[in-house]
Amino acid sequence: MPIILGPNRYGKAETRLVRVTRDGATHHLKDLNVSTSLSGAMEPVHLTGDNSAVLPTDTQKNTVYAFAGKHGVDQIEDFALLLARHFAGSQPAIHHARVEIEEYGWSRVPVTPHSFVRDGGEVRTCVVHHDRDGRTTVVSGLTDLVLLNTTGSEFHGFAVDQYTTLAPAADRVLATAVTARWRHAGDTPSYASSYARVRQSLLEAFAGTHSLSLQQTLYAMGERALRTCEEICEVRLTLPNRHHFLVDLAPFGLDNEGEVYHAADRPYGLIEGAVLREDAPDAAFAWE
Amino acid sequence: MPIILGPNRYGKAETRLVRVTRDGATHHLKDLNVSTSLSGAMEPVHLTGDNSAVLPTDTQKNTVYAFAGKHGVDQIEDFALLLARHFAGSQPAIHHARVEIEEYGWSRVPVTPHSFVRDGGEVRTCVVHHDRDGRTTVVSGLTDLVLLNTTGSEFHGFAVDQYTTLAPAADRVLATAVTARWRHAGDTPSYASSYARVRQSLLEAFAGTHSLSLQQTLYAMGERALRTCEEICEVRLTLPNRHHFLVDLAPFGLDNEGEVYHAADRPYGLIEGAVLREDAPDAAFAWE
Amino acid sequence: MPIILGPNRYGKAETRLVRVTRDGATHHLKDLNVSTSLSGAMEPVHLTGDNSAVLPTDTQKNTVYAFAGKHGVDQIEDFALLLARHFAGSQPAIHHARVEIEEYGWSRVPVTPHSFVRDGGEVRTCVVHHDRDGRTTVVSGLTDLVLLNTTGSEFHGFAVDQYTTLAPAADRVLATAVTARWRHAGDTPSYASSYARVRQSLLEAFAGTHSLSLQQTLYAMGERALRTCEEICEVRLTLPNRHHFLVDLAPFGLDNEGEVYHAADRPYGLIEGAVLREDAPDAAFAWE
Amino acid sequence: MPIILGPNRYGKAETRLVRVTRDGATHHLKDLNVSTSLSGAMEPVHLTGDNSAVLPTDTQKNTVYAFAGKHGVDQIEDFALLLARHFAGSQPAIHHARVEIEEYGWSRVPVTPHSFVRDGGEVRTCVVHHDRDGRTTVVSGLTDLVLLNTTGSEFHGFAVDQYTTLAPAADRVLATAVTARWRHAGDTPSYASSYARVRQSLLEAFAGTHSLSLQQTLYAMGERALRTCEEICEVRLTLPNRHHFLVDLAPFGLDNEGEVYHAADRPYGLIEGAVLREDAPDAAFAWE
């Protein structure tokens, strides 16, 4: 029985681009990590090493830098769309492009108009697909947004079997490092505004939900983002449960009423889920 | 328009299990990182925080340790199957279990029969799914297998556009860190034997292929594994191209005929692809 | 010729402590990583395995948690001093204690008085020593403060030898990830105030110095901190030069006047140096 | 009171060098990470930005590559010495050079004489200093050598205070990731042979010592290396205690007689110490 080539893609990962814009003495800064990948009629290169359909990954990197020079960089989704549309039409054999970008935030140091300090918190992300058939998908997101509630979280009434030893918790610390991605339903007028509103929704829902489980919080975060932001149709969340265990201080004659915690590394709970509109359009390749 | 819950799962990630077996003075060691996740009828917990269907992630961790005690650990696929079958039937609301395991290798220090040194090379992996409807999938794999050919690799004849500056290469270093996963077609009689044969196939195909592109090498690796190992039906490979750039020593009056290389970090090429039998059974949830 | 035991210490590293203070509905949060180590008359345990002088590292961990419960945590230097003084007198054989703490910052999410988002920028640090002979040293610091100037940096007029190919730069990007540690001269009245002033000095000196080399910037940072903060007597800085290379866009018919940069990983310049008052007291074991 | 410049050095860190030697069809491979740093009369650059004494870090990188081309690479200590002697005499203002090298091991894939698989275990290291005054020091080492004994380790009879809750252990798992550095007393005839013998000594002493504490094991490792290898005079060891906690399986009706362990991440014990000959020559700057 024959062996065949299945789904495949190739590209240049993690092109580190810093784009400076000089508005007189006032400079602006964009700091990106760009990964591109292309797919299409790639049987020849895989089966015989015929590279005639292969636009080199080095060329993809060059294109990222050239486009940054020519077009500048504002919102990462717009820059990714520009690249994806270019690549998907660039060669006869290349039918599809995927562009993934991470953006690292910087703040101004108010001493000069050209000095910056890197924000260390969450990283803004996007994944854009464009196919030669005209379909385009945009997923925006963030990762490493670390949140913690010192109270307002319970966990009890769970299923119990012969391996269950966990005690119910009436008041616990709830902490997570949010990875969220959200799918745009169509043409979003401003990715900047959309990002700000989704991020704020996630933050407020985490903080504002009295939580009976991290699953409930996950759903509340997704639902809040969808209710607040009409332009998106689906939110996917990955929430590691960063356990904070109350330390038993009784051996030392001390109470510990929710004051002293051990922040544990591994293992950790991991809650993953999607929240979407019932009429969300088909996702196509958006999540690939 | 209503908002609904989409695909979801929850579990305990990265339970670090070391299992010692004592055969008189001779001890045996298994070193695993086990992640379990469960799914099913989980609307209540997401929508209202009703935990009655939720078997705690802490219980999942306990089960991993208890099963290691009760049943021992031999091949990671077998241990994952044991766990997945247990979890998928453990609670009325839980329909499906996914178990992912990483195994770290150790070798004996020949001084005593109880001393070991950790192998630092590749990590063996598996992902097993079991559904209450009876379907089971097993994907085995490895990651961080770092390979390098100092010759026998070319790259030329590629597509060229206005952003192409890459020179063709008639003889280059080819290096990658292999992540490979392979899907078993049915019941594999020995996962130990299968792993050894697949790994050997990958290694030999990488080393033995005169490469015109990393894509060609990828396909050759997948094809070799499939031809050698009847029990598997699909191989998926992720091959970062760890670029080794020949350093220009001419400014110092020196030739550099394939001797001195700069091993670059980022950006890197990234080649991803699947190779499969034309009659491979449906993958179902195997790759999730 | 005999073999002897040289300098040694032992302890518990990276005890992850989160301390919550509940002021009615308003909660406060401290997130620390505490490492303690002890030394003294430790020949017996090394030479014969006689543990009678060894206070277990597990006990050290317990003490960190118990002290957090009993005394609370405000400034990390004060908490480290409390621990170091306790340990150095805790056992006849233990003469000396070293306590190192990292502090991760959190900001409030203004939705509730018990919700927090982790700051991702620099980590605050300290290393405190206390010896049974009464000597105490306090070094405060920070790490991973990432700074970048888009202009105001030159590098030329350097020494040239037969291996030099670098072109002089009249205007370059200067970026670094600051690790700074500063030694207190005596009793500092407020470590909170001191930290804020030193950090601000470092930031302002980096931003405000027209730089002819990263060494000049390093010295300016140390000098500024010393001039601003009387309570410290020495600053040690480690400044990796995070190279940002201007991308050559000429092959694509584009100028690149300080707009498009490749942010490189490795290799990187590394500038290390101390700046101190001429009359700084002896450092003793402060930097160990 | 004046502010002055204290100890300082600058250089290029982590130059990633891969050196191939072609002996007909049989190729040989060296994979290094080289960091150089220089010091000397560096007041002008720090105080005024006068770079005339500064040999650029870019030049240092070039020199590493050029020397690899010109001289080849055999033992890392020899290559570091070559570089250090070159740099320390290269400029009037440069008095001292420090060269640090990490070496990553590779093994042959027996399919071709030009295919290799990277060993993942320990990394070989060295730090070499050379001063214009003629003094040279060589420290060799290794890091990330992960060792584990499943028995033959006890820990009891330790000091107890009010914060001690640890139970004595009559039979425990002992595991560590060895970082060892050893100082050569003079001219070592073969660094290859020396490395092999020291590594073997460390391994055998860890495995062969019935351990009453990790401190005892540390001393035994250092002592064994010194007794076996005349050319070295001091060994410094950093041994994190990778705790393996026996899991309590009693709630599940199971015994756990040294079979099922949780491998913990943090916190961890950390044992550091030096073992040396009583007549070891002065270390000078060897450990800096």
JSON list of C-alpha atoms in Angstrom, two decimals, chain B residues 119-191:
[
{"chain": "B", "resi": 119, "resn": "ASP", "atom": "CA", "xyz": [20.81, 10.19, 29.78]},
{"chain": "B", "resi": 120, "resn": "GLY", "atom": "CA", "xyz": [20.52, 13.66, 28.45]},
{"chain": "B", "resi": 121, "resn": "GLY", "atom": "CA", "xyz": [19.46, 13.00, 24.89]},
{"chain": "B", "resi": 122, "resn": "GLU", "atom": "CA", "xyz": [16.00, 12.58, 23.51]},
{"chain": "B", "resi": 123, "resn": "VAL", "atom": "CA", "xyz": [12.90, 12.23, 25.63]},
{"chain": "B", "resi": 124, "resn": "ARG", "atom": "CA", "xyz": [10.48, 9.42, 24.81]},
{"chain": "B", "resi": 125, "resn": "THR", "atom": "CA", "xyz": [6.83, 10.47, 24.66]},
{"chain": "B", "resi": 126, "resn": "CYS", "atom": "CA", "xyz": [3.33, 9.13, 24.18]},
{"chain": "B", "resi": 127, "resn": "VAL", "atom": "CA", "xyz": [-0.22, 10.44, 23.98]},
{"chain": "B", "resi": 128, "resn": "VAL", "atom": "CA", "xyz": [-3.03, 7.97, 24.53]},
{"chain": "B", "resi": 129, "resn": "HIS", "atom": "CA", "xyz": [-6.76, 8.62, 24.19]},
{"chain": "B", "resi": 130, "resn": "HIS", "atom": "CA", "xyz": [-9.56, 6.40, 25.34]},
{"chain": "B", "resi": 131, "resn": "ASP", "atom": "CA", "xyz": [-13.23, 7.15, 24.81]},
{"chain": "B", "resi": 132, "resn": "ARG", "atom": "CA", "xyz": [-16.18, 5.57, 26.55]},
{"chain": "B", "resi": 133, "resn": "ASP", "atom": "CA", "xyz": [-17.43, 4.52, 23.12]},
{"chain": "B", "resi": 134, "resn": "GLY", "atom": "CA", "xyz": [-14.53, 2.07, 22.97]},
{"chain": "B", "resi": 135, "resn": "ARG", "atom": "CA", "xyz": [-12.19, 3.89, 20.64]},
{"chain": "B", "resi": 136, "resn": "THR", "atom": "CA", "xyz": [-8.55, 4.07, 21.67]},
{"chain": "B", "resi": 137, "resn": "THR", "atom": "CA", "xyz": [-5.62, 5.77, 19.97]},
{"chain": "B", "resi": 138, "resn": "VAL", "atom": "CA", "xyz": [-1.94, 5.53, 20.75]},
{"chain": "B", "resi": 139, "resn": "VAL", "atom": "CA", "xyz": [0.69, 7.97, 19.50]},
{"chain": "B", "resi": 140, "resn": "SER", "atom": "CA", "xyz": [4.29, 7.33, 20.46]},
{"chain": "B", "resi": 141, "resn": "GLY", "atom": "CA", "xyz": [7.14, 9.71, 19.93]},
{"chain": "B", "resi": 142, "resn": "LEU", "atom": "CA", "xyz": [10.36, 11.34, 20.88]},
{"chain": "B", "resi": 143, "resn": "THR", "atom": "CA", "xyz": [11.59, 14.89, 21.21]},
{"chain": "B", "resi": 144, "resn": "ASP", "atom": "CA", "xyz": [14.98, 16.65, 21.39]},
{"chain": "B", "resi": 145, "resn": "LEU", "atom": "CA", "xyz": [16.86, 14.11, 19.34]},
{"chain": "B", "resi": 146, "resn": "VAL", "atom": "CA", "xyz": [19.57, 16.42, 17.99]},
{"chain": "B", "resi": 147, "resn": "LEU", "atom": "CA", "xyz": [21.17, 15.25, 14.75]},
{"chain": "B", "resi": 148, "resn": "LEU", "atom": "CA", "xyz": [23.81, 16.75, 12.49]},
{"chain": "B", "resi": 149, "resn": "ASN", "atom": "CA", "xyz": [25.41, 15.82, 9.19]},
{"chain": "B", "resi": 150, "resn": "THR", "atom": "CA", "xyz": [28.63, 17.62, 8.38]},
{"chain": "B", "resi": 151, "resn": "THR", "atom": "CA", "xyz": [28.20, 16.96, 4.68]},
{"chain": "B", "resi": 152, "resn": "GLY", "atom": "CA", "xyz": [25.79, 15.25, 2.30]},
{"chain": "B", "resi": 153, "resn": "SER", "atom": "CA", "xyz": [23.38, 18.18, 2.28]},
{"chain": "B", "resi": 154, "resn": "GLU", "atom": "CA", "xyz": [22.72, 20.66, -0.54]},
{"chain": "B", "resi": 155, "resn": "PHE", "atom": "CA", "xyz": [20.16, 23.41, -1.08]},
{"chain": "B", "resi": 156, "resn": "HIS", "atom": "CA", "xyz": [19.75, 25.01, -4.49]},
{"chain": "B", "resi": 157, "resn": "GLY", "atom": "CA", "xyz": [17.34, 25.29, -7.38]},
{"chain": "B", "resi": 158, "resn": "PHE", "atom": "CA", "xyz": [14.83, 27.02, -5.12]},
{"chain": "B", "resi": 159, "resn": "ALA", "atom": "CA", "xyz": [12.28, 29.64, -6.12]},
{"chain": "B", "resi": 160, "resn": "VAL", "atom": "CA", "xyz": [13.60, 33.17, -6.27]},
{"chain": "B", "resi": 161, "resn": "ASP", "atom": "CA", "xyz": [11.76, 36.45, -5.88]},
{"chain": "B", "resi": 162, "resn": "GLN", "atom": "CA", "xyz": [12.72, 40.07, -5.32]},
{"chain": "B", "resi": 163, "resn": "TYR", "atom": "CA", "xyz": [13.47, 39.38, -1.64]},
{"chain": "B", "resi": 164, "resn": "THR", "atom": "CA", "xyz": [15.76, 36.42, -2.26]},
{"chain": "B", "resi": 165, "resn": "THR", "atom": "CA", "xyz": [19.43, 36.91, -1.43]},
{"chain": "B", "resi": 166, "resn": "LEU", "atom": "CA", "xyz": [20.33, 33.37, -0.36]},
{"chain": "B", "resi": 167, "resn": "ALA", "atom": "CA", "xyz": [23.18, 31.80, -2.32]},
{"chain": "B", "resi": 168, "resn": "PRO", "atom": "CA", "xyz": [22.75, 28.20, -3.42]},
{"chain": "B", "resi": 169, "resn": "ALA", "atom": "CA", "xyz": [24.63, 25.69, -1.27]},
{"chain": "B", "resi": 170, "resn": "ALA", "atom": "CA", "xyz": [26.37, 22.66, -2.73]},
{"chain": "B", "resi": 171, "resn": "ASP", "atom": "CA", "xyz": [27.61, 21.32, 0.59]},
{"chain": "B", "resi": 172, "resn": "ARG", "atom": "CA", "xyz": [26.24, 22.46, 3.90]},
{"chain": "B", "resi": 173, "resn": "VAL", "atom": "CA", "xyz": [25.88, 21.32, 7.49]},
{"chain": "B", "resi": 174, "resn": "LEU", "atom": "CA", "xyz": [22.39, 20.01, 8.18]},
{"chain": "B", "resi": 175, "resn": "ALA", "atom": "CA", "xyz": [21.29, 19.92, 11.81]},
{"chain": "B", "resi": 176, "resn": "THR", "atom": "CA", "xyz": [17.97, 19.56, 13.56]},
{"chain": "B", "resi": 177, "resn": "ALA", "atom": "CA", "xyz": [16.33, 18.69, 16.85]},
{"chain": "B", "resi": 178, "resn": "VAL", "atom": "CA", "xyz": [13.83, 16.02, 15.92]},
{"chain": "B", "resi": 179, "resn": "THR", "atom": "CA", "xyz": [10.36, 15.94, 17.38]},
{"chain": "B", "resi": 180, "resn": "ALA", "atom": "CA", "xyz": [8.63, 12.88, 15.96]},
{"chain": "B", "resi": 181, "resn": "ARG", "atom": "CA", "xyz": [5.28, 11.33, 16.82]},
{"chain": "B", "resi": 182, "resn": "TRP", "atom": "CA", "xyz": [3.88, 8.21, 15.24]},
{"chain": "B", "resi": 183, "resn": "ARG", "atom": "CA", "xyz": [0.42, 6.76, 15.32]},
{"chain": "B", "resi": 184, "resn": "HIS", "atom": "CA", "xyz": [-0.13, 3.07, 15.90]},
{"chain": "B", "resi": 185, "resn": "ALA", "atom": "CA", "xyz": [-2.57, 1.39, 13.54]},
{"chain": "B", "resi": 186, "resn": "GLY", "atom": "CA", "xyz": [-3.97, -1.03, 16.06]},
{"chain": "B", "resi": 187, "resn": "ASP", "atom": "CA", "xyz": [-2.73, -3.17, 18.91]},
{"chain": "B", "resi": 188, "resn": "THR", "atom": "CA", "xyz": [1.04, -3.01, 18.90]},
{"chain": "B", "resi": 189, "resn": "PRO", "atom": "CA", "xyz": [2.46, -6.18, 20.48]},
{"chain": "B", "resi": 190, "resn": "SER", "atom": "CA", "xyz": [5.54, -4.53, 22.00]},
{"chain": "B", "resi": 191, "resn": "TYR", "atom": "CA", "xyz": [5.90, -0.80, 22.43]}
]
